[in-house]
Coordinates of C-alpha atoms and ligand atoms in Angstrom, one line a residue:
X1336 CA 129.9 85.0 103.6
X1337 CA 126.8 83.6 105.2
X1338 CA 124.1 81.5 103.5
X1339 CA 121.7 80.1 105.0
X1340 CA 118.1 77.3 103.8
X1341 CA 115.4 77.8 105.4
X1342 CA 113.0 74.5 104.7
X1343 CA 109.5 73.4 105.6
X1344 CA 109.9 70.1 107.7
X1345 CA 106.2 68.8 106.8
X1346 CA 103.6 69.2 104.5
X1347 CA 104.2 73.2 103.8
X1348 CA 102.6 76.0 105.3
X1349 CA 104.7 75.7 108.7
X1350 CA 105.0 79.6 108.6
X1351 CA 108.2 80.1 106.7
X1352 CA 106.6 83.2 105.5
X1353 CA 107.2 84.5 109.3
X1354 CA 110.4 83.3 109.8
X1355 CA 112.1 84.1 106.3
X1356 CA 110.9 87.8 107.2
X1357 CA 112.3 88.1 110.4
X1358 CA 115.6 86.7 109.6
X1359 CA 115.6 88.4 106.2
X1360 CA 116.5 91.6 108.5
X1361 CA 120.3 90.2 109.0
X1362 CA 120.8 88.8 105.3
X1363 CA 121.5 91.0 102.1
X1364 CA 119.2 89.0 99.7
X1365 CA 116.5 86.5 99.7
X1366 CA 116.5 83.8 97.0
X1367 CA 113.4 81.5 96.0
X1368 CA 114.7 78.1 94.5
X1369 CA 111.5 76.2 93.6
X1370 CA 107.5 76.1 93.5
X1371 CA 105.5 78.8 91.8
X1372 CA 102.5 81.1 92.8
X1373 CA 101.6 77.2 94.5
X1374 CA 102.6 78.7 97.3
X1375 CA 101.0 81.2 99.9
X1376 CA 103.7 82.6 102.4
X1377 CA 102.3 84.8 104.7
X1378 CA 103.2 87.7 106.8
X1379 CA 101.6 90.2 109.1
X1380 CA 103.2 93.6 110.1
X1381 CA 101.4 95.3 112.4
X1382 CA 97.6 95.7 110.7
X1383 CA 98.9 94.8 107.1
X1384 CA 98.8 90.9 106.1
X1385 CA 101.0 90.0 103.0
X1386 CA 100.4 86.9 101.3
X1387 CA 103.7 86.3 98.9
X1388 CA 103.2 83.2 96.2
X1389 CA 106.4 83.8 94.1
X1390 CA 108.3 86.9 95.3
X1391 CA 110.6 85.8 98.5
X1392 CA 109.1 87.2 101.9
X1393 CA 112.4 89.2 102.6
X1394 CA 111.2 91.4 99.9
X1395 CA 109.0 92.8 102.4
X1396 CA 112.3 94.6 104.1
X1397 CA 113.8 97.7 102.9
X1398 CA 116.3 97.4 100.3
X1399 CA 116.8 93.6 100.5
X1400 CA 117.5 92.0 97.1
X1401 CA 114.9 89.2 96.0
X1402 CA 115.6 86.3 93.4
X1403 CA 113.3 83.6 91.6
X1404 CA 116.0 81.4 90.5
X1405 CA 115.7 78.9 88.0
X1406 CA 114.4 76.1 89.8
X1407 CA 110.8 78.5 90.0
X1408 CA 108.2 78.0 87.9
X1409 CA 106.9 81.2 86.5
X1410 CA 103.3 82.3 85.3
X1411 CA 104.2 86.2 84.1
X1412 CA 100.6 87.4 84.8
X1413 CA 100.5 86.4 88.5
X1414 CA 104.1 87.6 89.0
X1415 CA 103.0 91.3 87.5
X1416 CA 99.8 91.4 89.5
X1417 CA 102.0 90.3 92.7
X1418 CA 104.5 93.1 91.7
X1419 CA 101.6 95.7 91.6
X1420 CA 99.4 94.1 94.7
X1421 CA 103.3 94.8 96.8
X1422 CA 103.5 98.4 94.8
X1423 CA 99.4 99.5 95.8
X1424 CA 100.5 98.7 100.0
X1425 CA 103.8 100.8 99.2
X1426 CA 106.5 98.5 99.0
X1427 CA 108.4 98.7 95.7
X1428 CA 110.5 95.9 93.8
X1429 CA 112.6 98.3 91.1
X1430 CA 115.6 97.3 90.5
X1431 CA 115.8 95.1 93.5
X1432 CA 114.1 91.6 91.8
X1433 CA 115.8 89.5 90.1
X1434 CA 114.1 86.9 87.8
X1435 CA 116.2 83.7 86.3
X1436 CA 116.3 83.7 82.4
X1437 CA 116.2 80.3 83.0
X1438 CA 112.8 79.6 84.9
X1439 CA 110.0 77.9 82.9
X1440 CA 106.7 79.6 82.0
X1441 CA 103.5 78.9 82.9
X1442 CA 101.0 79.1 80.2
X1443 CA 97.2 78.6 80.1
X1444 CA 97.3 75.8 78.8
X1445 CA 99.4 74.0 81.9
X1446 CA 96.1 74.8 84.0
X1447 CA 94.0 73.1 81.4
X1448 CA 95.8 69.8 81.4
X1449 CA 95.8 70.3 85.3
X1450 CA 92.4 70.2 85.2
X1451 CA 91.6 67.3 82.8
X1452 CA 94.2 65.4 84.5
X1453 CA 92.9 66.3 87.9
X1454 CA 89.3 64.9 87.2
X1455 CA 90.3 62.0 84.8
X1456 CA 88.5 59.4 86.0
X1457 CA 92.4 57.1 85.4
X1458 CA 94.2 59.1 87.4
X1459 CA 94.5 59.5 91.0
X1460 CA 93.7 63.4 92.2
X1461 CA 96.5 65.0 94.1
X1462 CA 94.1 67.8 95.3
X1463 CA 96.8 70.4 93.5
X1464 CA 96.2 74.1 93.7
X1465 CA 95.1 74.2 90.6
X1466 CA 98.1 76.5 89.3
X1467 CA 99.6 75.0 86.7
X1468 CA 102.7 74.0 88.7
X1469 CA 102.6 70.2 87.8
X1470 CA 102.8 70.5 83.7
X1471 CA 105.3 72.8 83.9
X1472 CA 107.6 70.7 85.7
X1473 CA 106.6 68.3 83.3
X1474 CA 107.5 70.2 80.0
X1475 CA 110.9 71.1 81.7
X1476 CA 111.7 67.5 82.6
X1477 CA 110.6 66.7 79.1
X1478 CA 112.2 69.3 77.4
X1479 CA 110.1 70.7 75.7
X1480 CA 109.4 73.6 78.4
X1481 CA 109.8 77.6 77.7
X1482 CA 111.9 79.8 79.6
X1483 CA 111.8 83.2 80.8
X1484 CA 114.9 83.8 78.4
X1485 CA 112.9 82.2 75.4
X1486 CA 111.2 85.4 75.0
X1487 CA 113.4 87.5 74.5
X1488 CA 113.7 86.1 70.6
X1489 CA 110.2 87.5 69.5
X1490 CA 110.4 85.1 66.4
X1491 CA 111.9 82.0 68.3
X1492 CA 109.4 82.6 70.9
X1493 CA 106.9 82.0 68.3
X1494 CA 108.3 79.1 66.9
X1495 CA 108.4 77.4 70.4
X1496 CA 104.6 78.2 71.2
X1497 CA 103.9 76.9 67.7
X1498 CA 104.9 73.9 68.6
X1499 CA 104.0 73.4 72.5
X1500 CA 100.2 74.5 70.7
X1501 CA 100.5 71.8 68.6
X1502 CA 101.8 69.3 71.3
X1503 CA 99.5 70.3 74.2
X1504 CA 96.5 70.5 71.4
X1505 CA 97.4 66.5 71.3
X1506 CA 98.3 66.1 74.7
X1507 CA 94.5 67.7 75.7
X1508 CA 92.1 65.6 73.3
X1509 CA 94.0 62.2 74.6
X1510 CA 92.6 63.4 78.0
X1511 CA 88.8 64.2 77.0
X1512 CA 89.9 68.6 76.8
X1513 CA 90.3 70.7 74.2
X1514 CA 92.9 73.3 73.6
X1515 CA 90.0 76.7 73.9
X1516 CA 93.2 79.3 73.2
X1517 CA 93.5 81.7 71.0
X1518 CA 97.2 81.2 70.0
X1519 CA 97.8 84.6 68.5
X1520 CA 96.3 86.0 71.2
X1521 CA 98.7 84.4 73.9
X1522 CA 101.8 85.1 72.1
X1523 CA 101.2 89.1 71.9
X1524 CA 99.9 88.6 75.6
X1525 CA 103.1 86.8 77.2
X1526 CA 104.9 89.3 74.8
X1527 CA 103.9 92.3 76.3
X1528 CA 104.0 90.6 80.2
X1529 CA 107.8 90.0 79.1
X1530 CA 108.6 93.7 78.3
X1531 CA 107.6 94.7 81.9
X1532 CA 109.5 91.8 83.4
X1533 CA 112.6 92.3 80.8
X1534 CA 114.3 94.8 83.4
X1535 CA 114.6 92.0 86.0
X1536 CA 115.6 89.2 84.2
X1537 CA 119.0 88.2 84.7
X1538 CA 121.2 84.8 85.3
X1539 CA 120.4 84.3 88.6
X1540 CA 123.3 81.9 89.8
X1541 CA 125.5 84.4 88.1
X1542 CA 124.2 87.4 90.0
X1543 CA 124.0 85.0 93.6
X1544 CA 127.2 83.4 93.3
X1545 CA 129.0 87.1 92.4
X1546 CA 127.2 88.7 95.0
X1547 CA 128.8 85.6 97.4
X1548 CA 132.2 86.2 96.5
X1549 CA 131.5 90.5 97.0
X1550 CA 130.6 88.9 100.9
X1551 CA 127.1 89.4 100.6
X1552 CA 124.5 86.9 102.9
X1553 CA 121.7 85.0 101.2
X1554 CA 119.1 83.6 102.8
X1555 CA 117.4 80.4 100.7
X1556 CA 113.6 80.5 101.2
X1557 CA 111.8 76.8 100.4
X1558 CA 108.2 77.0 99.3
X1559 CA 105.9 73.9 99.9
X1560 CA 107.4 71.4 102.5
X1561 CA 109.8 68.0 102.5
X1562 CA 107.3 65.7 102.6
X1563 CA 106.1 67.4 99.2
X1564 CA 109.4 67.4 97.7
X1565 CA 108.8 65.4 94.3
X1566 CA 111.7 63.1 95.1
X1567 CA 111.2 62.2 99.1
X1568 CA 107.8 63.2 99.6
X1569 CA 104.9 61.5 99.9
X1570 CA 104.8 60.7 96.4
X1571 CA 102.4 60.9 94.7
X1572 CA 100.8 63.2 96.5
X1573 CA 103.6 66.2 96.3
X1574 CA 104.1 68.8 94.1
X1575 CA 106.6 68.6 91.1
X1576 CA 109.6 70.5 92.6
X1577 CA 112.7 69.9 94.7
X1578 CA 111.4 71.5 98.0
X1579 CA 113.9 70.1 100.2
X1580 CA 117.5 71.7 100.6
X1581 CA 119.1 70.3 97.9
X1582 CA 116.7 72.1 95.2
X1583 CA 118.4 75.2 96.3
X1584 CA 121.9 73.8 94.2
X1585 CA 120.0 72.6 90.9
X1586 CA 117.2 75.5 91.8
X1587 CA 119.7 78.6 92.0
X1588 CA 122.9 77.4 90.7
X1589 CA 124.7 77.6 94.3
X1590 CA 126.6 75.2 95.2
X1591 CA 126.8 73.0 98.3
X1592 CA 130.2 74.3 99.4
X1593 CA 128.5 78.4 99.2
X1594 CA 125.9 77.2 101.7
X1595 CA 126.4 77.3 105.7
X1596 CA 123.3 75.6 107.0
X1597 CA 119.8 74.5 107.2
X1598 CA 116.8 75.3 109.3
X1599 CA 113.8 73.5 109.3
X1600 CA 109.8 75.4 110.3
X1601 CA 107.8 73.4 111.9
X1602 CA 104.6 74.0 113.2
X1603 CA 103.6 72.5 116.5
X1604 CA 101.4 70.4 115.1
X1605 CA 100.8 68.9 111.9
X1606 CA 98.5 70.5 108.8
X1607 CA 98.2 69.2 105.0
X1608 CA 96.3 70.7 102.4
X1609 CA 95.3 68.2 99.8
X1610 CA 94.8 64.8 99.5
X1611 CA 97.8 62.0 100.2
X1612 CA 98.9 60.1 103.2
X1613 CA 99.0 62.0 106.7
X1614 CA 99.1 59.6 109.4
X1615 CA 98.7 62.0 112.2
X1616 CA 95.1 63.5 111.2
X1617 CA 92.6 64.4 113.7
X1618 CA 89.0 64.2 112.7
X1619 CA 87.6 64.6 115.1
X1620 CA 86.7 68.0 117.8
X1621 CA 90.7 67.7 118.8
X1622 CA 91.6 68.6 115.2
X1623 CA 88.6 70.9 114.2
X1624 CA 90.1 73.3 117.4
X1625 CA 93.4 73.1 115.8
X1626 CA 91.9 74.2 112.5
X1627 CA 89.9 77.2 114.0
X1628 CA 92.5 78.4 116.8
X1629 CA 95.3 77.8 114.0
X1630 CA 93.0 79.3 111.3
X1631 CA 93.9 76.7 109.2
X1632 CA 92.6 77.5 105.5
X1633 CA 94.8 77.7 102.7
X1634 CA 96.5 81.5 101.9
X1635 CA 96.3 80.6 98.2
X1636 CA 93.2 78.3 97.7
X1637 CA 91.2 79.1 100.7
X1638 CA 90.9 75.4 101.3
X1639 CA 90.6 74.3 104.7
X1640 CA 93.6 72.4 105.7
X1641 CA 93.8 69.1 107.6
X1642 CA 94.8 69.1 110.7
X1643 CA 96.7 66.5 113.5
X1644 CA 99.3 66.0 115.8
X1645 CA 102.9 66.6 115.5
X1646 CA 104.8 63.6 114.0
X1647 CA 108.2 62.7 115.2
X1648 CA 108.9 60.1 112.4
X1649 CA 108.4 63.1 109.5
X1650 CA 110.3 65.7 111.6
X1651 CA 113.3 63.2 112.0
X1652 CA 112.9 62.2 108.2
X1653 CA 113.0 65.8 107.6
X1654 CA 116.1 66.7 109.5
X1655 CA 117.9 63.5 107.8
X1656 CA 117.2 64.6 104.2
X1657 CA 117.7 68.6 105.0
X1658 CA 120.8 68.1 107.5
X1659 CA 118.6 70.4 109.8
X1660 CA 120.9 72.5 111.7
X1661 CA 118.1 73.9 113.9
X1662 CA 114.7 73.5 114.3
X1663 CA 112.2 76.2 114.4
X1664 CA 108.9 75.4 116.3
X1665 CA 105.7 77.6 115.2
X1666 CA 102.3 78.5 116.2
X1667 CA 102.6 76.9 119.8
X1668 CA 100.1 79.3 120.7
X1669 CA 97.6 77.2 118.6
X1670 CA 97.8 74.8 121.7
X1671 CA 96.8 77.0 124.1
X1672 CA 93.6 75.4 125.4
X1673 CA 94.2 71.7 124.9
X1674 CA 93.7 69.3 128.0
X1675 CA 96.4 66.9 126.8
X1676 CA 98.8 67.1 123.5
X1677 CA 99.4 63.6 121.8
X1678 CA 102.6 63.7 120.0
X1679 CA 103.6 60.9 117.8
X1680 CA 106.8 59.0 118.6
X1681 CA 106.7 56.3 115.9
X1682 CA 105.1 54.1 113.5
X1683 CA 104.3 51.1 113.4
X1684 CA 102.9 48.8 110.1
X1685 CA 101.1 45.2 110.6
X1686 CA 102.0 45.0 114.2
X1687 CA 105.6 45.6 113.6
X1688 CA 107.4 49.1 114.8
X1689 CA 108.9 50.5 111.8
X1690 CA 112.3 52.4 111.4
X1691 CA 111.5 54.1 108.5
X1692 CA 109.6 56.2 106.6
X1693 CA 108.0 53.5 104.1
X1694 CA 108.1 55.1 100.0
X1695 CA 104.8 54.1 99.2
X1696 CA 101.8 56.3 99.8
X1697 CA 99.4 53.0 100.5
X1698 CA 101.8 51.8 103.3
X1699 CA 102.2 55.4 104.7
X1700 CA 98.5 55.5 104.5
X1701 CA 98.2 52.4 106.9
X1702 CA 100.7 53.4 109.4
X1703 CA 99.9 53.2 112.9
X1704 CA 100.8 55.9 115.1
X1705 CA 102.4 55.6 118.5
X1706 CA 101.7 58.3 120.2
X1707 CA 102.6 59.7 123.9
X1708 CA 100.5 62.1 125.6
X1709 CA 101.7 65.3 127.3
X1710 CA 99.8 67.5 129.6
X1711 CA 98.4 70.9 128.2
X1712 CA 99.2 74.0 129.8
X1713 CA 95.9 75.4 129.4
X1714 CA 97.2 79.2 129.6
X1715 CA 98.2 81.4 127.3
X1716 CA 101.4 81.3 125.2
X1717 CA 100.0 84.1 122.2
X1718 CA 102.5 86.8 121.6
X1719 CA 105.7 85.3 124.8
X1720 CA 109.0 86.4 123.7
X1721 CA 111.1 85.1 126.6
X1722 CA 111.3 80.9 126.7
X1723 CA 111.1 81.6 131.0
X1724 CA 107.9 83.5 130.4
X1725 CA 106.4 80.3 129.2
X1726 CA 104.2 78.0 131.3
X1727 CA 106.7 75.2 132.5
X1728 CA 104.6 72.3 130.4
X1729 CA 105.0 74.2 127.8
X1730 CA 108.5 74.5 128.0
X1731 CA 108.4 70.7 128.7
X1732 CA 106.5 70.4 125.5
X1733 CA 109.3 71.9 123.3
X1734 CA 111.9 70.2 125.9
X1735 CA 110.4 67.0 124.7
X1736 CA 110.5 67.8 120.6
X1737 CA 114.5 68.6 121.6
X1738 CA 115.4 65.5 123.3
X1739 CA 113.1 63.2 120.8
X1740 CA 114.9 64.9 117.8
X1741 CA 118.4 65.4 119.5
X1742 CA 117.9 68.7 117.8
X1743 CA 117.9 72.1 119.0
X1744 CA 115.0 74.3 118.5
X1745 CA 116.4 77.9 118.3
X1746 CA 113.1 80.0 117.7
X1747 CA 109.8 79.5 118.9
X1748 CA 106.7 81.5 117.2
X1749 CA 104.0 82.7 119.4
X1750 CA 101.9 84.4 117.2
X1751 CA 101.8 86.0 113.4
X1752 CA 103.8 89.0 114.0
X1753 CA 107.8 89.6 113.8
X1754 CA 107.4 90.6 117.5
X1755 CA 105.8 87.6 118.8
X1756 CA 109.1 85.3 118.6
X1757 CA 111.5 83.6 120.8
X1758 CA 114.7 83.5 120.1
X1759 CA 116.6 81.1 122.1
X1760 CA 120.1 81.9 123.4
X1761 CA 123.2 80.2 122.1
X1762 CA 122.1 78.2 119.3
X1763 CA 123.4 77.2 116.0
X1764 CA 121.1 79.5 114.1
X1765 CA 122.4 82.3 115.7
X1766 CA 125.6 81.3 115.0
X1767 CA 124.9 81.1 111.2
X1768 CA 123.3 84.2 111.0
X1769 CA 125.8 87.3 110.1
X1770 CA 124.5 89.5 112.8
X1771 CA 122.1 89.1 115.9
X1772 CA 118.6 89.0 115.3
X1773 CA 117.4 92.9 116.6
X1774 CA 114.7 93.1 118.9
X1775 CA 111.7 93.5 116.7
Ligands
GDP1248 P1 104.0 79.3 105.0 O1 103.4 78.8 103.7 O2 104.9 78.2 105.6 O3 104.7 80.6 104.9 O4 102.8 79.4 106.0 P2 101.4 80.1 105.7 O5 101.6 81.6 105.7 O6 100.7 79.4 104.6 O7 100.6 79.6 107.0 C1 101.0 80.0 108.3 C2 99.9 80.8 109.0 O8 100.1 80.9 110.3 C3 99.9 82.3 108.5 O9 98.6 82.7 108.5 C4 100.7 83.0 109.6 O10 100.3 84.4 109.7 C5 100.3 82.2 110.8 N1 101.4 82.1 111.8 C6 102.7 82.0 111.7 N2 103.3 81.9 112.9 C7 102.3 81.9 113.8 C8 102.2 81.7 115.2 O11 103.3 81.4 115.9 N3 101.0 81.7 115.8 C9 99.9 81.9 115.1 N4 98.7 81.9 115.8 N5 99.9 82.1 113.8 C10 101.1 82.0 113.1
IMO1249 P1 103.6 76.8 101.0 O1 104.9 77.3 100.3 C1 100.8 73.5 101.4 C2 100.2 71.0 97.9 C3 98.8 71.0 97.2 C4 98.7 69.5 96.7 C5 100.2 69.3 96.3 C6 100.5 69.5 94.8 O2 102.6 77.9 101.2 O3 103.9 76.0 102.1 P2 100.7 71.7 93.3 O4 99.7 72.8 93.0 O5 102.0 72.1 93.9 O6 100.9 70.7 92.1 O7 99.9 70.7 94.4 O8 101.0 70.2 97.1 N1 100.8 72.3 98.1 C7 101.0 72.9 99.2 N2 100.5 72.6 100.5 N3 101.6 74.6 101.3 C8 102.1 74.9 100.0 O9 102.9 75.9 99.8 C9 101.7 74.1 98.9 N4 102.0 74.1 97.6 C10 101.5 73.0 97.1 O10 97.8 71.3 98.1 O11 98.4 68.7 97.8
MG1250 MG1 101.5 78.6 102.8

């Protein structure tokens, strides 16, 4: 049995799409455990480009099994037109997805109160993608939330969206909205969304924890990144899920005893999307060629992402509150051109160094960081698949990260496709993976 979480370390979009695909070819299935259609994973084979929001990136390989366990948040119409978008560039999900009759629904009206909420003039904008994610997560934590499983009872399933209409009707004039649904409407819609979905729903930690014992591998894929993890992110400004490895217990019903390790994506540098503390940020030429060499604009929103330098503190946070086995480095090719490459080291707050991450978003905010310069290497890196092949300061650069961390970095990602990878010799990862990793 081999089970293995991959995590983002920062603020999400490190490339896990990449890496979850290219290990997905050693592991039997491939199991989301939080987030919704939030996220944007993407990955490019050969001339096609996938961008997955809810269905795991391994479902991209042949015959893999894919789960959305019931940490996910679910909005049915995005999940079908995800399902059809796969089917239209010939990859097929029958009888191979498996969706948790115990993930909430997204409804309509969870992107309305988004909205009002988002612009209230009270409260603080969180820059969100706008997808409904947030009330969700609220109506579960409250609930009052409706499951996947919920409509399977046509007449219960109309009692609950009687009263969630009647709540959220409430719930929209306190904030300055108004409830523009057609309730009738919605119901027949969601019920006729559920009938396609019906053949894949299951109980998720039922199927994954039989399918452990038969001595099947599952790889874990995390959406968003720790430091939006709702719990020991940069709160406020996170999303409402567990992203960090722990969500993959609550979020799949798999317990910490069925799961072998944790690797972290990073990127080699820093990005956040959004708004919220991100003490590393470049504004200046140094980050804009970071945003256009890294083509740093959202998969899902099209937003262009912030960009800075890598941050020791967050990684380190990161490997403390995943129990990072291994460390994946990505997009090092993004660095290509750069005279000199400041990396942070620490923090420090009023003149005083700090040894940890401070909880609140203000103090985060005013953090100053120390950083320590390397030297570029001013050659390129795109598409290297041997660690010798790489210019030495590179390899110093990545040397560096290890020895900082006093972790090991076991794959480094030169570019977008499965091919451009290195995988490092003797490391944990490949220890905790059930097979090697075939050449791609
Ligand atoms: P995710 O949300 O963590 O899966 O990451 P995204 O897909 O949102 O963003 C990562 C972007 O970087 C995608 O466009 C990938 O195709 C791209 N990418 C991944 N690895 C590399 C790499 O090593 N080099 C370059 N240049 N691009 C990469
Ligand atoms: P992947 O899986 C980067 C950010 C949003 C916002 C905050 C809350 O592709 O790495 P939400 O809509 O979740 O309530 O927004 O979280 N965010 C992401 N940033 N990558 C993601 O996913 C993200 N998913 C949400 O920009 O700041
Ligand atoms: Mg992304």
């Amino acid at each position: 049995m081999s089970s293995l979480i991959t995590v983002g370390a920062q603020w999400g979009d490190e490339g896990k799409g990449k890496v979850v695909d290219l290990l997905a070819e050693k592991f039997d299935i491939v199991a989301r455990y939080q987030g919704g259609h939030n996220a944007g994973h993407t990955v490019e084979i050969g001339q096609k480009r996938f961008i997955l929001q809810l269905i795991p990136s391994g479902v991209l390989r042949e015959g893999k099994k894919a789960v959305i366990g019931n940490g996910a948040v679910v909005d049915p119409e995005a999940l079908l037109k995800e399902i059809d978008g796969l089917g239209k560039n010939g990859i097929s999900v029958e009888g191979r997805l498996f969706l948790s009759n115990r993930a909430h629904l997204i409804f309509p009206y969870h992107g309305l109160l988004e909205k009002a909420l988002e612009n209230s003039p009270h409260r603080q904008s969180i820059g969100t993608t706008a997808r409904g994610i947030g009330p969700t997560y609220e109506d579960k934590a409250g609930r009052r939330g409706i499951r996947v499983g919920d409509m399977e009872d046509e007449s219960n399933f109309r009692c609950l969206m009687k009263a969630a209409f009647q709540e959220k009707r409430m719930a929209l004039r306190a904030c300055g909205g108004e409830l523009s649904l057609d309730e009738d409407r919605l119901v027949k819609d969601y019920l006729n969304l559920c009938r396609r979905l019906r053949p894949m729903v299951v109980d998720t930690a039922v199927f994954l924890n039989h399918e452990l014992d038969a001595g099947r591998s599952v790889l874990f894929e995390g959406a968003q990144g720790t430091m939006l993890d709702v719990d020991h992110g940069t709160y406020p400004y996170v999303t409402s899920s567990s992203s960090t490895a722990g969500g993959v217990c609550t979020g799949l019903g798999v317990a910490p005893t069925r799961i072998s390790g944790v690797i972290g994506v990073s990127k080699a540098y820093t990005t956040r999307v959004g708004g919220g503390p991100f003490p590393t940020e470049d504004k200046t030429a140094a980050g804009e060629l970071l945003r256009g060499r890294g083509k740093e604009f959202g998969a899902v929103t099209q937003r262009s992402r912030r960009c800075g330098w890598l941050d020791l503190p967050v990684l380190r946070y990161s490997a403390m509150i995943n129990g990072l086995d291994s460390l994946i480095v990505t997009k090092l090719d993004v660095l290509d051109e750069l005279d000199e490459i400041p990396v942070c080291t620490s923090y420090e707050l009023d003149g005083s160094a700090l040894q940890e991450l401070p909880p609140q978003a203000d103090r985060l905010e005013r953090v100053r960081p120390v950083y320590q310069t390397l030297p570029g290497w001013k050659q390129s890196t795109f598409g290297v698949t041997q660690f010798h092949d790489l210019p030495p300061k590179a390899r110093e650069y990545l040397e560096f990260i290890q020895g900082q961390m006093g972790l090991e970095i076991s794959m480094v990602s030169t570019g977008p496709e499965r091919e451009q990878t290195i995988v490092l010799p003797g490391t944990r990862l490949e220890k905790l993976l059930p097979g090697p990793l075939a050449p791609q």
